[in-house]
Each structure stands twice: as C-alpha cells, then as structure tokens.
Coordinates of C-alpha atoms in Angstrom, one line a residue:
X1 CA -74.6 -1.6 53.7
X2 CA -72.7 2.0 53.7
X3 CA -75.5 4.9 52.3
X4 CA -73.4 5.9 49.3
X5 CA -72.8 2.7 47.3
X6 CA -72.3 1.3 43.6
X7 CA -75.9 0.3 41.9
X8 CA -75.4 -2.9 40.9
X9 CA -74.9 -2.4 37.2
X10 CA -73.6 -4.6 33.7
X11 CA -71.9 -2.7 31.5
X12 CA -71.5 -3.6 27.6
X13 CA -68.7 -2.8 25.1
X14 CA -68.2 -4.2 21.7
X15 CA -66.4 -7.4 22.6
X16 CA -67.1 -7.9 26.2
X17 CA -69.4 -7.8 29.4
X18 CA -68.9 -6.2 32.5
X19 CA -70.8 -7.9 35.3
X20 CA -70.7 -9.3 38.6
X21 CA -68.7 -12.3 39.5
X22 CA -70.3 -15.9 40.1
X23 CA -69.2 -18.7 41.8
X24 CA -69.0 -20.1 38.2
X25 CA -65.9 -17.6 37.5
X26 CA -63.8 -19.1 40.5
X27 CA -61.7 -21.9 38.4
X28 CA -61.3 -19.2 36.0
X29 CA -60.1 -16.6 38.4
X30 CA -57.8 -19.2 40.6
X31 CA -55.9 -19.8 36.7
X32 CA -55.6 -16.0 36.6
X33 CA -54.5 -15.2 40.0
X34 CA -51.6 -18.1 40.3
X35 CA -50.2 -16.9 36.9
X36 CA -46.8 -15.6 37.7
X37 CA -47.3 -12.0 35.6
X38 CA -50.4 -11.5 37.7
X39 CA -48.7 -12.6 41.0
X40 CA -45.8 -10.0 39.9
X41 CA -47.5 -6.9 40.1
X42 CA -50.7 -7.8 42.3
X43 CA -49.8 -8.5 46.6
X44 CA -52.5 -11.5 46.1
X45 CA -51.9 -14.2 48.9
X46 CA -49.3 -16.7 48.3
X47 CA -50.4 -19.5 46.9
X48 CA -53.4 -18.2 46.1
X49 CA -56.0 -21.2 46.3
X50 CA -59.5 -22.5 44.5
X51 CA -60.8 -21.5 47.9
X52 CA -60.0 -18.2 48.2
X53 CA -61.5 -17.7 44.3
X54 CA -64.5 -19.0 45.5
X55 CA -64.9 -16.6 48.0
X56 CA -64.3 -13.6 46.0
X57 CA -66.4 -14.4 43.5
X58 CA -69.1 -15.4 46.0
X59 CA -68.7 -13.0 48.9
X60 CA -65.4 -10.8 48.6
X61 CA -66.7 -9.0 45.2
X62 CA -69.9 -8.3 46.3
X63 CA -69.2 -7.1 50.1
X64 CA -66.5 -4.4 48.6
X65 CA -69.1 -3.3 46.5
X66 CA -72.1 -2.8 49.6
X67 CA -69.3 -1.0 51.6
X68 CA -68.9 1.8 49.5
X69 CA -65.4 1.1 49.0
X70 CA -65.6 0.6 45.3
X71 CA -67.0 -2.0 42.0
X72 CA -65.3 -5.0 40.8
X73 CA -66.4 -6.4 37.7
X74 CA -65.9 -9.8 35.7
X75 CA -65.1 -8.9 32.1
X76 CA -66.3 -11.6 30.4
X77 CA -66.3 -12.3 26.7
X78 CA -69.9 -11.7 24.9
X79 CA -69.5 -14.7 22.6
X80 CA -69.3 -17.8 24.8
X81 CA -69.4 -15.6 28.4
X82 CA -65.9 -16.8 29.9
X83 CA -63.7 -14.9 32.3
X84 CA -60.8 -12.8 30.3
X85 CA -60.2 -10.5 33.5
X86 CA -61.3 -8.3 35.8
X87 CA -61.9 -4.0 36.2
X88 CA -62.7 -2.1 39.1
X89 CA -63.1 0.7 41.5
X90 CA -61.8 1.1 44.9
X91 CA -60.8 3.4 47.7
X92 CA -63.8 5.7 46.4
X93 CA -64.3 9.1 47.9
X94 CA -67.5 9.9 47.6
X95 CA -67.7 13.4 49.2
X96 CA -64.7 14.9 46.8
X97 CA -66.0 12.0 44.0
X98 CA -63.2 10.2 43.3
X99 CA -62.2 6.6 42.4
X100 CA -59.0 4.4 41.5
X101 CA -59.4 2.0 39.0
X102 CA -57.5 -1.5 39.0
X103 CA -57.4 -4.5 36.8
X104 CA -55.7 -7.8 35.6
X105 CA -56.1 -10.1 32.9
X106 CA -56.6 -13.8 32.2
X107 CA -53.4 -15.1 30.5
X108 CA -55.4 -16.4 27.7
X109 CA -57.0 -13.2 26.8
X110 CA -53.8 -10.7 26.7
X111 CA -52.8 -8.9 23.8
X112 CA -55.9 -8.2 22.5
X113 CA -56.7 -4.8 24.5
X114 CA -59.2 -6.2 26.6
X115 CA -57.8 -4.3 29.6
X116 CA -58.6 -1.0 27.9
X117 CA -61.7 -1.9 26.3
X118 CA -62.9 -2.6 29.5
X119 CA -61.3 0.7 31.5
X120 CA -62.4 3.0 28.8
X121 CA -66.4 1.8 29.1
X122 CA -66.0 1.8 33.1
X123 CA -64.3 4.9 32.9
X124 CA -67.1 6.6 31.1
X125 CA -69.7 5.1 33.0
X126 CA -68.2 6.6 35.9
X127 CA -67.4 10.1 35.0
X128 CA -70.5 10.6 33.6
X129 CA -74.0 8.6 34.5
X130 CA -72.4 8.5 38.1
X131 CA -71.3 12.3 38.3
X132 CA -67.8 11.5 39.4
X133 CA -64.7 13.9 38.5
X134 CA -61.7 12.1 38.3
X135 CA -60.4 8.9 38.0
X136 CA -57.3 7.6 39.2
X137 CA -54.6 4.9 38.3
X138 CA -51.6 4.0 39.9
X139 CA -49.1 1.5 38.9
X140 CA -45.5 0.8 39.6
X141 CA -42.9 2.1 38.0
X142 CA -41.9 -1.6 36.4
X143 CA -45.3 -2.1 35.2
X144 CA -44.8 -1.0 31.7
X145 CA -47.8 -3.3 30.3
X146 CA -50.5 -1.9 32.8
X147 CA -48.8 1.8 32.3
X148 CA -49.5 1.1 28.4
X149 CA -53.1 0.1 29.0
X150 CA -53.8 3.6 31.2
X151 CA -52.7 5.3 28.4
X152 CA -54.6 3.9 25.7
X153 CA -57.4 3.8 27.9
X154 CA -57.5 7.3 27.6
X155 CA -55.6 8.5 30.9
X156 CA -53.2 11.0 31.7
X157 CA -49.7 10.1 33.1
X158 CA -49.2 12.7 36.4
X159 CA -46.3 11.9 38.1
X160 CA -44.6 9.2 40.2
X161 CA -45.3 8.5 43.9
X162 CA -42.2 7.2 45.8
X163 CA -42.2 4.2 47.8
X164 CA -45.9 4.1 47.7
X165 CA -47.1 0.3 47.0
X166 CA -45.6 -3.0 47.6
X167 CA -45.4 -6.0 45.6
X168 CA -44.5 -9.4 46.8
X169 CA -40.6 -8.5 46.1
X170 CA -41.0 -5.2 47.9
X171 CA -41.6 -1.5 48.0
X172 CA -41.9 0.1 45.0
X173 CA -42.5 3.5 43.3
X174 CA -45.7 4.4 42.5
X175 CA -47.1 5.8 38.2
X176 CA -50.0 8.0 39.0
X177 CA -52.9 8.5 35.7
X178 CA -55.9 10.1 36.1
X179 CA -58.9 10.8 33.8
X180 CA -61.2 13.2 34.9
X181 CA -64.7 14.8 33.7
X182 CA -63.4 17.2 31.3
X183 CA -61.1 15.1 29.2
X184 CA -63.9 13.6 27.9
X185 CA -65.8 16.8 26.6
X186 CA -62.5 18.1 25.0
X187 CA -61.8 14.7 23.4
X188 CA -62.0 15.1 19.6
X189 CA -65.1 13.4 18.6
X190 CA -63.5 10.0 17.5
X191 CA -61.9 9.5 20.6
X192 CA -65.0 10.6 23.0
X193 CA -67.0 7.7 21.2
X194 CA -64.0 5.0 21.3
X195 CA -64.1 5.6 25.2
X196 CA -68.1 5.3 25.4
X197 CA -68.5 1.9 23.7
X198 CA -65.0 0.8 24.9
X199 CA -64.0 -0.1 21.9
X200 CA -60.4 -1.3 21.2
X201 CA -57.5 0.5 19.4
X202 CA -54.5 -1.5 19.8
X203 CA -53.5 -4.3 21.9
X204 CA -51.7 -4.3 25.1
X205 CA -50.1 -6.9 27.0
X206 CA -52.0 -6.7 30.0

C-alpha cells in the first residue's frame, strides 16, 4: 500500500450514500457501463462484461484506492441502497494536493442531479477534512451534460485542453473545472451549505 492514501471513508448527503463498492453492485454496474451514453464519453473496454464488473467492484475499486492514486465511490440511494452511479478521485498529487474528480451515472437515476449531489459532498470532503487545495474536472468538449453537472456542482470552467483525452471515436478536446479551497469560504452562505450536505439544485442529465 503507497504511504499517502485515501482513509476508507462513507460519505452521506441528503438522498444518497457514498461508499465503497461490493461484489453486490457488479450487475448494477455491468447495466451502467454497457449503456451507450456511458460508453460515449467513458474509454471503458468494449463490450464491457459481468466479469470485468465483478472485478472492479471486488478488486479494481479498492486497489486504486491503496495505491494512492485516488477514491472511487458507489453512490447508492439511502432509501433501498441500490447503485445510481459512481464519483471519484484519481491521478492525486499528494505533494502539491491535488485531485481530479470523475463520474457516471446509472441510466435509471439521471435527471435527478445525483451527479452533483454526489460531487458537491465529495468535493467538500476533500477540500476541507482532507486539507487538499484544488479540485479538478476535465471533460470533452461534447460532453455538455457532464460540463452542466461541474458547474452546478459548484466548479469553475478554466479553459479547454486540446487534443487531450480520447473516447472510443477518437481524440478529443479537453473542458478543464476546477474547485479549489477558497471558493468555498467566499461562497455566500446558502451555497457553502448546499455544497457541504450535497444537496441538489436542479437536475442534470448526467
């Protein structure tokens, strides 16, 4: 295991929990992963099968997490407990303490902001009981949904990285948003407590 890690942590907004994944998430996740939006914008392997679910809920989710590379969380509902999607961290700097943030979500769960919900409480969580500075987002330039959740999550729209990602269909340009420490404190009051309990303001597609 690297030295500077992730505690394993659950997070908690108003309509949904943040936890690890479990091998019971992996028909859920398969369904998510093999939906064509998802495949769009995500270089998941094609097909994507029940087996390779398995083993990131089981293995993959939990290894990224003791390397130091990052978090991944299930964002499950609280009422009932099943999979609506999935929030992150990865390629973490620790030494500069930095972190991207990714996600996707279930088909049967968009338009209801869960994608935000879940960014906003991650988002706080990281920038301030983990002493981190800035978090980033980066998106292509055709992904308007997951550009619309960023925003409503509370993130900043920077600039445009060109020919920086891939998709399955190709190269593409690159949306950079960031969050960082001090957005927070200057938030007016309303918004600093909408992005500590993750609570919803609109829905998104995404």
């Amino acid at each position: 295991m690297a030295t500077d890690v992730f505690p394993d942590t659950v997070l908690h907004t108003e309509r949904f929990v943040l936890r690890p994944f479990t091998p019971d998430d992996a028909q859920d996740t398969w369904a998510s992963c093999v939906d064509p939006l998802t495949q769009r914008w995500l270089p998941l392997p094609r097909p994507y099968t029940p087996e390779e679910a398995m083993a990131w809920c089981t293995t993959g989710s939990h290894a990224l997490r003791a390397s130091g590379d990052g978090i991944h969380f299930a964002v499950a509902e609280r009422d009932g407990g099943r999979l609506v999607g999935t929030v992150g961290l990865k390629r973490t700097d620790w030494r500069v303490r930095t972190s991207e943030v990714g996600y996707w979500v279930s088909p049967w769960a968009r338009g209801r902001g869960t994608a935000a919900e879940a960014t906003r409480a991650l988002a706080a969580w990281l920038l301030t009981e983990q002493g981190f500075h800035r978090l980033e987002l980066r998106a292509a330039t055709g992904n308007t949904a997951s550009q619309r959740v960023a925003a409503k999550a509370g993130l900043r729209r920077e600039g445009v990285l060109r020919d920086a990602g891939f998709v399955h269909t190709g190269r593409v340009d690159l949306v950079v948003f960031s969050l960082v420490r001090g957005d927070l404190a200057a938030a007016p009051a309303d918004d600093r407590s909408a992005a500590m309990d993750g609570s919803p303001t609109e829905a998104e597609r995404m």
